[in-house]
CSV table of C-alpha atoms in Angstrom, one decimal:
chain,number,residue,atom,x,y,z
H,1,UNK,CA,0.0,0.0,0.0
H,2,UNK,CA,0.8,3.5,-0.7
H,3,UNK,CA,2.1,6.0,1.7
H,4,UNK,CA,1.3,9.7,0.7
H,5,UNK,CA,2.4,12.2,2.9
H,6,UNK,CA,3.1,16.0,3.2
H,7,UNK,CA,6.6,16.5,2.0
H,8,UNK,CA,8.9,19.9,2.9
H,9,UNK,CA,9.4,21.5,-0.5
H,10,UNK,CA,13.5,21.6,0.3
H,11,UNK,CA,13.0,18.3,1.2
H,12,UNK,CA,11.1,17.0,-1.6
H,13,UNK,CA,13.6,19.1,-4.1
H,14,UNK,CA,16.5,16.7,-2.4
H,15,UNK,CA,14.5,13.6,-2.5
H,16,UNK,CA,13.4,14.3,-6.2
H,17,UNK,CA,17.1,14.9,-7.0
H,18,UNK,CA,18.7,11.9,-5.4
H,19,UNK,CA,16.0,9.6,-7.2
H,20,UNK,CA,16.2,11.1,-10.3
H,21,UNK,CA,20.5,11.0,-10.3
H,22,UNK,CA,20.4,7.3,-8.6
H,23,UNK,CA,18.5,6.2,-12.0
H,24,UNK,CA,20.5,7.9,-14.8
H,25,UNK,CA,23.4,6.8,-12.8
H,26,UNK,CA,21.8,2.7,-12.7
H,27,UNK,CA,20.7,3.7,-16.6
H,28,UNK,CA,24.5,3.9,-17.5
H,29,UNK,CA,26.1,1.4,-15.5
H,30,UNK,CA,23.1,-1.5,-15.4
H,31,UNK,CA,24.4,-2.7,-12.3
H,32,UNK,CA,23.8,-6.9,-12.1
H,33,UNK,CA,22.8,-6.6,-16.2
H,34,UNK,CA,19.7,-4.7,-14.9
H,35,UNK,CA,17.1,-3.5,-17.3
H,36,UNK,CA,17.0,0.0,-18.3
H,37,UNK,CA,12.9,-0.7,-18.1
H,38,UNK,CA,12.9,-2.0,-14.5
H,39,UNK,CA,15.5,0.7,-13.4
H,40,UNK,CA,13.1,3.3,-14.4
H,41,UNK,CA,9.8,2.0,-13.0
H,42,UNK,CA,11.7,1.4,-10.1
H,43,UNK,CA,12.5,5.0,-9.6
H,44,UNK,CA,8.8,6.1,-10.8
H,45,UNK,CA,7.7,3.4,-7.8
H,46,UNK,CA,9.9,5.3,-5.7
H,47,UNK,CA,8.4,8.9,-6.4
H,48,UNK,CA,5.1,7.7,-6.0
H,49,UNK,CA,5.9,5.3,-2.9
H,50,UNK,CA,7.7,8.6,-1.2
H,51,UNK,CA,4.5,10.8,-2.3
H,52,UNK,CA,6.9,13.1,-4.4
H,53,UNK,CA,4.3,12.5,-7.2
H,54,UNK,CA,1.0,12.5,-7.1
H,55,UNK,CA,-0.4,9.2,-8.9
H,56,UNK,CA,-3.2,11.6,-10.7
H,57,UNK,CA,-0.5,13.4,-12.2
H,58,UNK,CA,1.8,10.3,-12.8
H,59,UNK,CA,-1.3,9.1,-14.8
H,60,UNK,CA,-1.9,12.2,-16.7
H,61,UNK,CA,1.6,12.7,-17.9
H,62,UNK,CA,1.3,8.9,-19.1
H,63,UNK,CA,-1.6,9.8,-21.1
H,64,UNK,CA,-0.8,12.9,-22.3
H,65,UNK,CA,2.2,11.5,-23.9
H,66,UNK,CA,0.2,9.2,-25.9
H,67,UNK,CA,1.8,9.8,-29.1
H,68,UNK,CA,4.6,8.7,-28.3
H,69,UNK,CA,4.2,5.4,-26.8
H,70,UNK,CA,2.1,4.6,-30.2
H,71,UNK,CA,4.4,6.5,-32.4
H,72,UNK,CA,7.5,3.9,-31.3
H,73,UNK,CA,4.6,1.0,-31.2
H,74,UNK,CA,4.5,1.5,-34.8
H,75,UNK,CA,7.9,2.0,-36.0
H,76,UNK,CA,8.9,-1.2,-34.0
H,77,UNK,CA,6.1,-2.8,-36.2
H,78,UNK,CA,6.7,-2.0,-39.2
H,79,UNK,CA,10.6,-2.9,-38.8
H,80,UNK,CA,9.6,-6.0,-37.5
H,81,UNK,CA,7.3,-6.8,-40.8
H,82,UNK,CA,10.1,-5.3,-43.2
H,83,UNK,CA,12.1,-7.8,-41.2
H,84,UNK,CA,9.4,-11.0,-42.2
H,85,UNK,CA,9.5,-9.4,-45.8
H,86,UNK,CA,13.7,-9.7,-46.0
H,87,UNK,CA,13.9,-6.2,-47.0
H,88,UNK,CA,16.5,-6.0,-44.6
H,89,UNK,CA,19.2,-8.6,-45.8
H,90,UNK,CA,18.3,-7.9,-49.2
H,91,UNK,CA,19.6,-4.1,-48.4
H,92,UNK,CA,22.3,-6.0,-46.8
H,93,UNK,CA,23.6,-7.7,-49.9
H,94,UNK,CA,23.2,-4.4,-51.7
H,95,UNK,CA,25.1,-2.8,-49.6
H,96,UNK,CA,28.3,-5.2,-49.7
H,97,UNK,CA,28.2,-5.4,-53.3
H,98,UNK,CA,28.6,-1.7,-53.5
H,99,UNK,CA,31.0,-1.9,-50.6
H,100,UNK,CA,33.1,-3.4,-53.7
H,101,UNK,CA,34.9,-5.6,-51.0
H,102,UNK,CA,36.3,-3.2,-48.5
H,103,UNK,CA,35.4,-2.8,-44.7
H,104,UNK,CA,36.0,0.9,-44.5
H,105,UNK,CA,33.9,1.3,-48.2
H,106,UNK,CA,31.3,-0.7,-46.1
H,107,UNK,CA,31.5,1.7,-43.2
H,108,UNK,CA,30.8,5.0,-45.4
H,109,UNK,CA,27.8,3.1,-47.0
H,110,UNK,CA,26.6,2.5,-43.2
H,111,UNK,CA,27.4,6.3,-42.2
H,112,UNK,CA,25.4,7.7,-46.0
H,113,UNK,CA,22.4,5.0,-45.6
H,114,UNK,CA,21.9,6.4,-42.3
H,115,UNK,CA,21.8,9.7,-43.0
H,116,UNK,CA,19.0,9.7,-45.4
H,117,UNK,CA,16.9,7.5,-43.2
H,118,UNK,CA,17.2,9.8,-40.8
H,119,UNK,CA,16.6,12.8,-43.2
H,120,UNK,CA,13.7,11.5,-44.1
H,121,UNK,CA,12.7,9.0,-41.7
H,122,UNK,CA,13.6,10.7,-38.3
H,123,UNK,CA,16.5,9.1,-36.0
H,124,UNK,CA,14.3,6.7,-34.2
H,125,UNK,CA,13.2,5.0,-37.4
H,126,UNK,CA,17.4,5.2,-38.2
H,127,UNK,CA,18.1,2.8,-34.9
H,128,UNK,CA,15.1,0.8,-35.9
H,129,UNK,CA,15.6,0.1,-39.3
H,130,UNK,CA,19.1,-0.1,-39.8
H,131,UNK,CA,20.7,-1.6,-37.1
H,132,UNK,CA,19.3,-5.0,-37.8
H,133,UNK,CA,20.6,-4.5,-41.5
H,134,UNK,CA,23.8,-3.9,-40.3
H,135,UNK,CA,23.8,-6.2,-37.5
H,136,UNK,CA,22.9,-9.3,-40.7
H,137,UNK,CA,25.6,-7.8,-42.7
H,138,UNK,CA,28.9,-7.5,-40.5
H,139,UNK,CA,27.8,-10.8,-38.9
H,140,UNK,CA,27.7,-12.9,-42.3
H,141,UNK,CA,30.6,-11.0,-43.7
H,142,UNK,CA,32.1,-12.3,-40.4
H,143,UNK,CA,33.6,-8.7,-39.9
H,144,UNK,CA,34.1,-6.8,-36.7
H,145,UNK,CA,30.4,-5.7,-35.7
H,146,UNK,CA,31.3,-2.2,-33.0
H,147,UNK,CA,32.0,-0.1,-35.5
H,148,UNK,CA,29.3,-0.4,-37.7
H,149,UNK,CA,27.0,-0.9,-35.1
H,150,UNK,CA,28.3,1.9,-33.7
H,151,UNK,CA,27.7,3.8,-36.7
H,152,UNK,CA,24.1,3.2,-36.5
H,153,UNK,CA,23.1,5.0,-33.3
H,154,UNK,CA,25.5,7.8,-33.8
H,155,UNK,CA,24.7,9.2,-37.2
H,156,UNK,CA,21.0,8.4,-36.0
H,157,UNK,CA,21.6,11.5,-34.2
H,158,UNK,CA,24.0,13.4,-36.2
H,159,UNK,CA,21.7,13.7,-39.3
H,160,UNK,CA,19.0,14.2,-37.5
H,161,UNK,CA,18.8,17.7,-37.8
H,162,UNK,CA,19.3,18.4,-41.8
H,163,UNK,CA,15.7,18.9,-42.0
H,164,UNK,CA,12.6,19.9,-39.9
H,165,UNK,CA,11.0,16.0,-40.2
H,166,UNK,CA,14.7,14.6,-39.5
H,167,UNK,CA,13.8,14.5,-35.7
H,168,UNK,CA,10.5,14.7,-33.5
H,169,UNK,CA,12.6,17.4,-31.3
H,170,UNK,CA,12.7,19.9,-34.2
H,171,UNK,CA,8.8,19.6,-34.2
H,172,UNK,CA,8.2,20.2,-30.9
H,173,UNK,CA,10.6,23.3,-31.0
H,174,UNK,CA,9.2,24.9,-34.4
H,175,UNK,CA,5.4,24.4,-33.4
H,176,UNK,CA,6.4,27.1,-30.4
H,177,UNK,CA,9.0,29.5,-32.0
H,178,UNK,CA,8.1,28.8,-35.9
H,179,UNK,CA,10.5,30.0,-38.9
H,180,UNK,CA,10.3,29.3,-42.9
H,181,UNK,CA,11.8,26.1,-44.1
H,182,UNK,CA,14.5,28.1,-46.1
H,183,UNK,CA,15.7,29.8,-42.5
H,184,UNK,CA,16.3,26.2,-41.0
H,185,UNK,CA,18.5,24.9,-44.0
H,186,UNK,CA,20.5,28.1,-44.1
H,187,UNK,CA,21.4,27.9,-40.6
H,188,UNK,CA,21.1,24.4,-39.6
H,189,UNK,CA,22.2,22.2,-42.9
H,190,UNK,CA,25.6,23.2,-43.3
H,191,UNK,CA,26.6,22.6,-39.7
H,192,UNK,CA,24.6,18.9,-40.5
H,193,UNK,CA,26.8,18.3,-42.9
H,194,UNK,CA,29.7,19.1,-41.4
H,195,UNK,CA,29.4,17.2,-38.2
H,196,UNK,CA,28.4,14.3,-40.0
H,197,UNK,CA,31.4,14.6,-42.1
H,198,UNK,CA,33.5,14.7,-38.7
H,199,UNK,CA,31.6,11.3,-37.5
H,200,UNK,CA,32.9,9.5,-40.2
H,201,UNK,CA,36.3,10.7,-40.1
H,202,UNK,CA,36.4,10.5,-36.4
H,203,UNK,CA,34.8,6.3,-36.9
H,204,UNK,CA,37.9,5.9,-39.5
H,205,UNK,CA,40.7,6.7,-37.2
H,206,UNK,CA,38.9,4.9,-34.0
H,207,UNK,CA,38.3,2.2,-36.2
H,208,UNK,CA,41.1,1.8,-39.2
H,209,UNK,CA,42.7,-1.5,-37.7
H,210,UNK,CA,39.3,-3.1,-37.9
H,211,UNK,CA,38.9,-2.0,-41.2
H,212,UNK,CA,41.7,-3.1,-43.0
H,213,UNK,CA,41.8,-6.0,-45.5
H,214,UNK,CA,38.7,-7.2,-47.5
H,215,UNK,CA,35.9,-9.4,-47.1
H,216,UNK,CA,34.5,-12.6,-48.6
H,217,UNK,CA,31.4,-11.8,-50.5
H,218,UNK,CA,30.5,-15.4,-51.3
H,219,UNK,CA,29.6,-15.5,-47.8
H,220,UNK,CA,26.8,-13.6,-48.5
H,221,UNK,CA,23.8,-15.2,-50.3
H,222,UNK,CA,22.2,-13.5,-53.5
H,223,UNK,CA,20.0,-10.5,-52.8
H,224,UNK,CA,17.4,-12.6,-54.6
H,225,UNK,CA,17.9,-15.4,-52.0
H,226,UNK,CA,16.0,-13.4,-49.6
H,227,UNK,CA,12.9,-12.6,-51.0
H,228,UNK,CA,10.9,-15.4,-49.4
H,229,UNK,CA,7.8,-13.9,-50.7
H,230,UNK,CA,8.1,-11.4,-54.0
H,231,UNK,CA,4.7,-10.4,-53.9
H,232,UNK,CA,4.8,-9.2,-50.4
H,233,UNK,CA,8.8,-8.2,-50.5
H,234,UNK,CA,7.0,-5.8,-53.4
H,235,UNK,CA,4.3,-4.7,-51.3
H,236,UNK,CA,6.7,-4.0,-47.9
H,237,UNK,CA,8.4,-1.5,-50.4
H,238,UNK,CA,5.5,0.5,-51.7
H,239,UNK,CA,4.0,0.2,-48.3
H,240,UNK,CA,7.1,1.8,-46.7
H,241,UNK,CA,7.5,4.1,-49.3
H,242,UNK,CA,4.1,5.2,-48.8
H,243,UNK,CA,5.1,5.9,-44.7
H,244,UNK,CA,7.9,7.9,-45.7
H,245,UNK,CA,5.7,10.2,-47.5
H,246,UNK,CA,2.9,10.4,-45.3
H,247,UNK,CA,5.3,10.8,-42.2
H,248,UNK,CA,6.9,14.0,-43.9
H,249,UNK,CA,3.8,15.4,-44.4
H,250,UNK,CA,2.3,14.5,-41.1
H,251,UNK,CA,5.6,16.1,-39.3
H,252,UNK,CA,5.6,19.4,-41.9
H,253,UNK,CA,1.1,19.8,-40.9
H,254,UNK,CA,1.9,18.5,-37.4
H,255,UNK,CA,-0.6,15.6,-37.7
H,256,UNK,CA,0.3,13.0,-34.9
H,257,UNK,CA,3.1,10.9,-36.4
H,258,UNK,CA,2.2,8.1,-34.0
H,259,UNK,CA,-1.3,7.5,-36.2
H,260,UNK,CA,1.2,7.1,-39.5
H,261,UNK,CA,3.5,4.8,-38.1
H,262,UNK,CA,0.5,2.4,-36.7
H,263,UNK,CA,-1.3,2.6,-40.2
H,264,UNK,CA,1.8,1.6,-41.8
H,265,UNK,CA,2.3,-1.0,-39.5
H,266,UNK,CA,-1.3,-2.5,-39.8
H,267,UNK,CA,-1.1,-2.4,-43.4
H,268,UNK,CA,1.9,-3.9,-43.4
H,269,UNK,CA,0.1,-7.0,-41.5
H,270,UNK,CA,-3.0,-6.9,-43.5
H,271,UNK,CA,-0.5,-8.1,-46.4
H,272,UNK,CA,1.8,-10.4,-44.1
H,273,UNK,CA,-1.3,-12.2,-42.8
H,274,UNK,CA,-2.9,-12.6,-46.2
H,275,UNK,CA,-0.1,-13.9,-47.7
H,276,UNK,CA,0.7,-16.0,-44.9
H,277,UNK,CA,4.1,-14.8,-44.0
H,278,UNK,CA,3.7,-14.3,-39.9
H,279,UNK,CA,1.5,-14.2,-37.0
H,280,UNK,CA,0.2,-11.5,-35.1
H,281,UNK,CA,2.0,-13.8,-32.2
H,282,UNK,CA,5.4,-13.8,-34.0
H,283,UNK,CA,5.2,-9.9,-34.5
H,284,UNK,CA,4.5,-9.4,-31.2
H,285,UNK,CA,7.5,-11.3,-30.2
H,286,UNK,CA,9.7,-8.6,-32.2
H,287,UNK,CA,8.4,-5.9,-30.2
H,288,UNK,CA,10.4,-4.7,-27.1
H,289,UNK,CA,8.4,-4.2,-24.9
H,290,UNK,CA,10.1,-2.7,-22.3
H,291,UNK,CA,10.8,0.0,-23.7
H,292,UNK,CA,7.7,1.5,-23.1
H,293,UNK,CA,8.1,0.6,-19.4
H,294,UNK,CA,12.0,2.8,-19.9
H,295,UNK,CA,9.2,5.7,-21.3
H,296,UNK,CA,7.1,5.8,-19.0
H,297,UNK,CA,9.2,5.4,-16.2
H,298,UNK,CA,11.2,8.4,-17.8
H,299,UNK,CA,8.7,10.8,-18.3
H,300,UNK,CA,7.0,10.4,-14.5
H,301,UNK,CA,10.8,10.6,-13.2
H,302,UNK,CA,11.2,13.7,-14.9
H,303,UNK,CA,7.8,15.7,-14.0
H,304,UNK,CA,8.7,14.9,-10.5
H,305,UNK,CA,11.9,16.9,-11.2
H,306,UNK,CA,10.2,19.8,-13.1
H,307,UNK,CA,7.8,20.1,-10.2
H,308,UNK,CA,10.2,21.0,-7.8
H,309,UNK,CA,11.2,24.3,-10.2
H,310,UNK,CA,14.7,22.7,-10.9
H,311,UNK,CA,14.3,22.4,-14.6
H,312,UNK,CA,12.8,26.1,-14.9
H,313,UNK,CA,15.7,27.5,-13.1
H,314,UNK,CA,18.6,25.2,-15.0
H,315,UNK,CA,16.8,27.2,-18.5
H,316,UNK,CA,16.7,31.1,-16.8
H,317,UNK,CA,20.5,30.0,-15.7
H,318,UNK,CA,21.3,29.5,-19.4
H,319,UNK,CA,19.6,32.6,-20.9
H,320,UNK,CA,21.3,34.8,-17.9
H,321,UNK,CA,24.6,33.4,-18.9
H,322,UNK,CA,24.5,34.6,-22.7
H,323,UNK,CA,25.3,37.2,-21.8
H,324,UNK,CA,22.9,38.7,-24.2
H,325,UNK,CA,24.9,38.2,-27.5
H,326,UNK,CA,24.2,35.9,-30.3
H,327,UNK,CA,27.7,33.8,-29.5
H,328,UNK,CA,27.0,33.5,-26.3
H,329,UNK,CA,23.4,32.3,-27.1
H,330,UNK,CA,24.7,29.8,-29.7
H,331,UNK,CA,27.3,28.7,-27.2
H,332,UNK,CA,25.5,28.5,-24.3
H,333,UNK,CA,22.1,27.2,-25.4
H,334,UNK,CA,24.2,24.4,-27.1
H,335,UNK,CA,25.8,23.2,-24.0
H,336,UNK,CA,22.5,23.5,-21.9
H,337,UNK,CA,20.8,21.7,-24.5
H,338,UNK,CA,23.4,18.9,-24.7
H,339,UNK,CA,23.9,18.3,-20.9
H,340,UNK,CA,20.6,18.5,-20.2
H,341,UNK,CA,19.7,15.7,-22.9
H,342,UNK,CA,22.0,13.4,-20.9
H,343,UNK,CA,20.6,14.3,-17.7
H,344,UNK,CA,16.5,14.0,-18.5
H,345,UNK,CA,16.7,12.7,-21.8
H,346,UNK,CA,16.2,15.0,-24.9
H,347,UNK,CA,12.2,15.2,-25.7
H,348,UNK,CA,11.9,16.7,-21.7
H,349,UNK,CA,14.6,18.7,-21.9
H,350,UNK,CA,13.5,20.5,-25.6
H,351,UNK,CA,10.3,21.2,-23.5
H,352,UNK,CA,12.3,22.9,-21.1
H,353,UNK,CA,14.6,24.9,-23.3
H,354,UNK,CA,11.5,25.6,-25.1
H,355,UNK,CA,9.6,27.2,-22.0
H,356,UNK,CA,12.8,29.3,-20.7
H,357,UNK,CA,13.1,30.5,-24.4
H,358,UNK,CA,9.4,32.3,-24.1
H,359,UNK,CA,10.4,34.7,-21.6
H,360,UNK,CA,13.2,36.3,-23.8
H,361,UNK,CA,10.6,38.4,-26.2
H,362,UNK,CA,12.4,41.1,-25.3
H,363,UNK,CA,16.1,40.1,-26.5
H,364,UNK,CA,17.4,40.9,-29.7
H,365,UNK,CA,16.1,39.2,-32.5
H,366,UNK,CA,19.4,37.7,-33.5
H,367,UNK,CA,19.9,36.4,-30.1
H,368,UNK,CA,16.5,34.9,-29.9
H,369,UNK,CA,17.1,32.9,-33.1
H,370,UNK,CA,20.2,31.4,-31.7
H,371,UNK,CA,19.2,30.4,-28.9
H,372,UNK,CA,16.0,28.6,-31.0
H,373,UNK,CA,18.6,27.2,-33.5
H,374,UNK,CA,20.5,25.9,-30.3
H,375,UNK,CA,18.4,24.5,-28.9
H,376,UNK,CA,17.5,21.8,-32.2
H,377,UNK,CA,21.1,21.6,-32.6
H,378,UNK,CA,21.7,20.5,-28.9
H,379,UNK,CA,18.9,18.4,-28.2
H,380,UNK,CA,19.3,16.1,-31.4
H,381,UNK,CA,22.9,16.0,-31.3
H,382,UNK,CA,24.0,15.9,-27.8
H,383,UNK,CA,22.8,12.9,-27.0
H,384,UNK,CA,25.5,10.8,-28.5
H,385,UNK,CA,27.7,11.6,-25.5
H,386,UNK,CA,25.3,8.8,-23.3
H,387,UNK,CA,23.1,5.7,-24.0
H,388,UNK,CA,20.6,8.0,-22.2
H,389,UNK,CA,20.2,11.1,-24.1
H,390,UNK,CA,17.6,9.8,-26.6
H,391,UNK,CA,14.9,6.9,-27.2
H,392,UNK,CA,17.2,6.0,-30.6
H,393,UNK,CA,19.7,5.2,-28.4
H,394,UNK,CA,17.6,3.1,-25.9
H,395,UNK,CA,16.0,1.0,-28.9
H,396,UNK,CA,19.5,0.4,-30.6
H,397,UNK,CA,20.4,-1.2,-27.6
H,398,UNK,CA,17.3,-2.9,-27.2
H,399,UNK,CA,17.9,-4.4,-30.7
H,400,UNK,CA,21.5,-5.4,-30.1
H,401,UNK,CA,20.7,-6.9,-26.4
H,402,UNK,CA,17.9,-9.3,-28.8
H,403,UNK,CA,20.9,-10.6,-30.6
H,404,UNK,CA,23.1,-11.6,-27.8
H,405,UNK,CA,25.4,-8.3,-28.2
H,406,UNK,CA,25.4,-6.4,-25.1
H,407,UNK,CA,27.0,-2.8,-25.0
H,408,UNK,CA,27.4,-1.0,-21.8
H,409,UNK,CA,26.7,2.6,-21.1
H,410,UNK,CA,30.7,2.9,-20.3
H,411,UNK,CA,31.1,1.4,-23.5
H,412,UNK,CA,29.4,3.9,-25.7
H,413,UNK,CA,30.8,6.9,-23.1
H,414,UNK,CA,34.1,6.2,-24.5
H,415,UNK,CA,33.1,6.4,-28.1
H,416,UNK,CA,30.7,9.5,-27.3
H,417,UNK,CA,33.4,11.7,-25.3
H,418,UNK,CA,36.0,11.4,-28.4
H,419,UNK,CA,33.6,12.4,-30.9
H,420,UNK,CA,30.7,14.6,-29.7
H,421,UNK,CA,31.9,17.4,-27.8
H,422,UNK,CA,34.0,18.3,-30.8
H,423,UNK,CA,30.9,17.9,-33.5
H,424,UNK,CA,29.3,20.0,-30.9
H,425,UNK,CA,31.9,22.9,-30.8
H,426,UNK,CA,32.4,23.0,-34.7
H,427,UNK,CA,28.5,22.6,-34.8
H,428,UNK,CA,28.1,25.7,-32.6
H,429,UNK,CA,30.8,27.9,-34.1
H,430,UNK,CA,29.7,27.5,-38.2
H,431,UNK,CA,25.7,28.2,-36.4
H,432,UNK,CA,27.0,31.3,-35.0
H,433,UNK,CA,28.6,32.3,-37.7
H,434,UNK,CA,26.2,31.6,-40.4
H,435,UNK,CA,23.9,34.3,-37.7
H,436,UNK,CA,25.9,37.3,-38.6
């Protein structure tokens, strides 16, 4: 039974804090192979056990964040039925037959492929998507698998902001502070393409003893080989083609994206079942489930923080230490944004940069739109300093931890510290600069 209580508001504040850093601190170290899902809940139980929540407001920021538990819902359908279709190791074989033979060829295919999923696709749809194509490929082609796996989750993130649809976060920013499509790519594209351009480079020096020599391509089997099904291998395609369309136009009219992912996915079904090709009990195997226990764990963690006014003052810290200048708006909206993403993940912590950004009406207009631009930039790039930052990330692992592969938090730290705070920096500078 549950034991509500009066709490102190200093007391509560500490409480809320301690909780809330005792689980980002579990989320990154797993301690005993732990969940991510059950260390979560566990500090949501917590809130709620220590009355630091109330459960009416646990349940309505659950359900008012219904969009996106059905939004990843879908997309983890419909990779699961491109997955029944073999759309994925026919994109596979593609993929090493361009590769012409060479690992680091291979690697630049990953970094390009992922870049236009995310485009187009967004970031999450990257990690779900393309990670199990690269996990079949670098497994058969019996090649070393962390740096193209790594690849996945981190250019997931890095391309995700080369267009307003790339990422849920630059929706969520533009519906509150919203500029022409022609002001985003001047200010945001460049720096896109430049940081991605660093992530590869970076990946080739981390990674150039592991991809030296060549591989075997006979190991692979013909593209044609896994078609199990042409007519519905034909209809997967159109059917995702269809998705990406709708799910650009749904992000660019700000119709819920969660409705086009689940159509996709039950159309995708409707075909798979009538052709006989799965089950609805086979799909539902695919789906990770926990994940939505990591969401929703997440999200009542972080409105316990936000209640205590910790979040609000962390944003009016940022905007007083701009010091009212574009640079220093670029700068320091960027690092807010970044930390904060790996501190309360990056959907909560765009709503927060977003809310301390409605009080500065009365800064210059220059300094308004670079802390705007900022904020985008930071929020879908900064989380590929943690396994924490983003929801990408939390699937990718999700994915890999299905196939036996498990990667710590530590693990991807030490890839994340080498290559993000300078994508970050160079990110921030050619922003700035494209301001003046």
């Amino acid at each position: 039974m549950l034991l509500f209580f009066h709490v102190p508001a200093l007391t509560r504040t500490i409480l809320t804090s301690l909780i809330a850093l005792l689980t980002l601190i579990g989320i990154m170290t797993r301690p005993f192979k732990w969940d991510e899902a059950f260390i979560t809940l566990a500090g949501a139980a917590l809130m709620l056990i220590l009355g630091l929540i109330p459960p009416l407001e646990a349940l309505s920021t659950l359900a008012s964040d219904w969009n996106t538990f059905l939004f990843f819902l879908g997309l983890m359908g419909l990779s699961a039925l491109a997955e029944v279709a073999g759309l994925f190791d026919w994109l596979a074989v593609q993929a090493a037959r361009l590769a012409n033979n060479s690992p680091s060829r291979l690697l630049l295919h990953v970094f390009l492929l992922g870049s236009l999923i995310s485009m187009v696709l967004s970031n999450d749809a990257t990690a779900l998507v393309l990670t199990p194509i690269v996990y079949s490929l670098v497994t058969r082609l019996r090649l070393s698998v962390l740096p193209y796996l790594f690849a996945c989750t981190f250019i997931a993130d890095t391309a995700s902001f080369l267009l307003p649809v790339s990422n849920p976060i630059n929706i969520i920013v533009l519906s509150k502070f919203p500029f022409d499509l022609w002001t985003f790519l001047r200010l945001l594209f460049l720096p896109g393409l430049l940081v991605i351009s660093i992530n590869i480079g970076v990946f080739f020096l981390l990674y150039h003893r592991q991809l030296r020599g060549q591989f075997d391509m006979k190991r692979l089997p013909s593209a044609e080989s896994s078609i199990n099904h042409p007519g519905y291998f034909r209809y997967t395609c159109v059917v995702l083609l269809f998705v990406a369309v709708a799910y650009v136009l749904a992000s660019a009219t700000r119709f819920p994206l969660s409705i086009v992912a689940l159509g996709g996915t039950c159309l995708l079904l409707v075909g798979a079942l009538r052709w006989k090709r799965t089950t609805i009990q086979h799909i539902g195997k695919q789906i990770s489930w926990s994940i939505f226990g990591f969401i929703g764990g997440m999200f009542v963690i972080i409105q316990a923080v936000e209640d205590t006014g910790l979040t609000a003052q962390f944003g009016q810290l940022l905007l007083h230490l701009s010091g009212g200048t574009s640079f220093g708006a670029v700068m320091i909206g960027t690092l807010g944004a970044a930390v904060g993403t790996n501190l309360i993940n990056n959907v909560p912590m765009t709503i927060v940069m977003s809310s301390a950004l409605g009080g500065i009406q009365h800064a210059s207009p220059s300094v308004r739109l670079g802390f705007i631009v900022a904020t985008i930039f930071g929020c879908d790039l900064g989380p590929n300093l943690t396994t924490v930052g983003s929801l990408a990330t939390v699937l990718w692992l999700l994915i890999l931890r299905r196939r036996n592969l498990d990667v710590s938090g530590l693990d991807y730290f030490k890839v994340g510290i080498i290559v993000t705070p300078f994508m970050l920096l160079v990110g921030a500078l050619t922003i700035w600069l494209l301001l003046q």
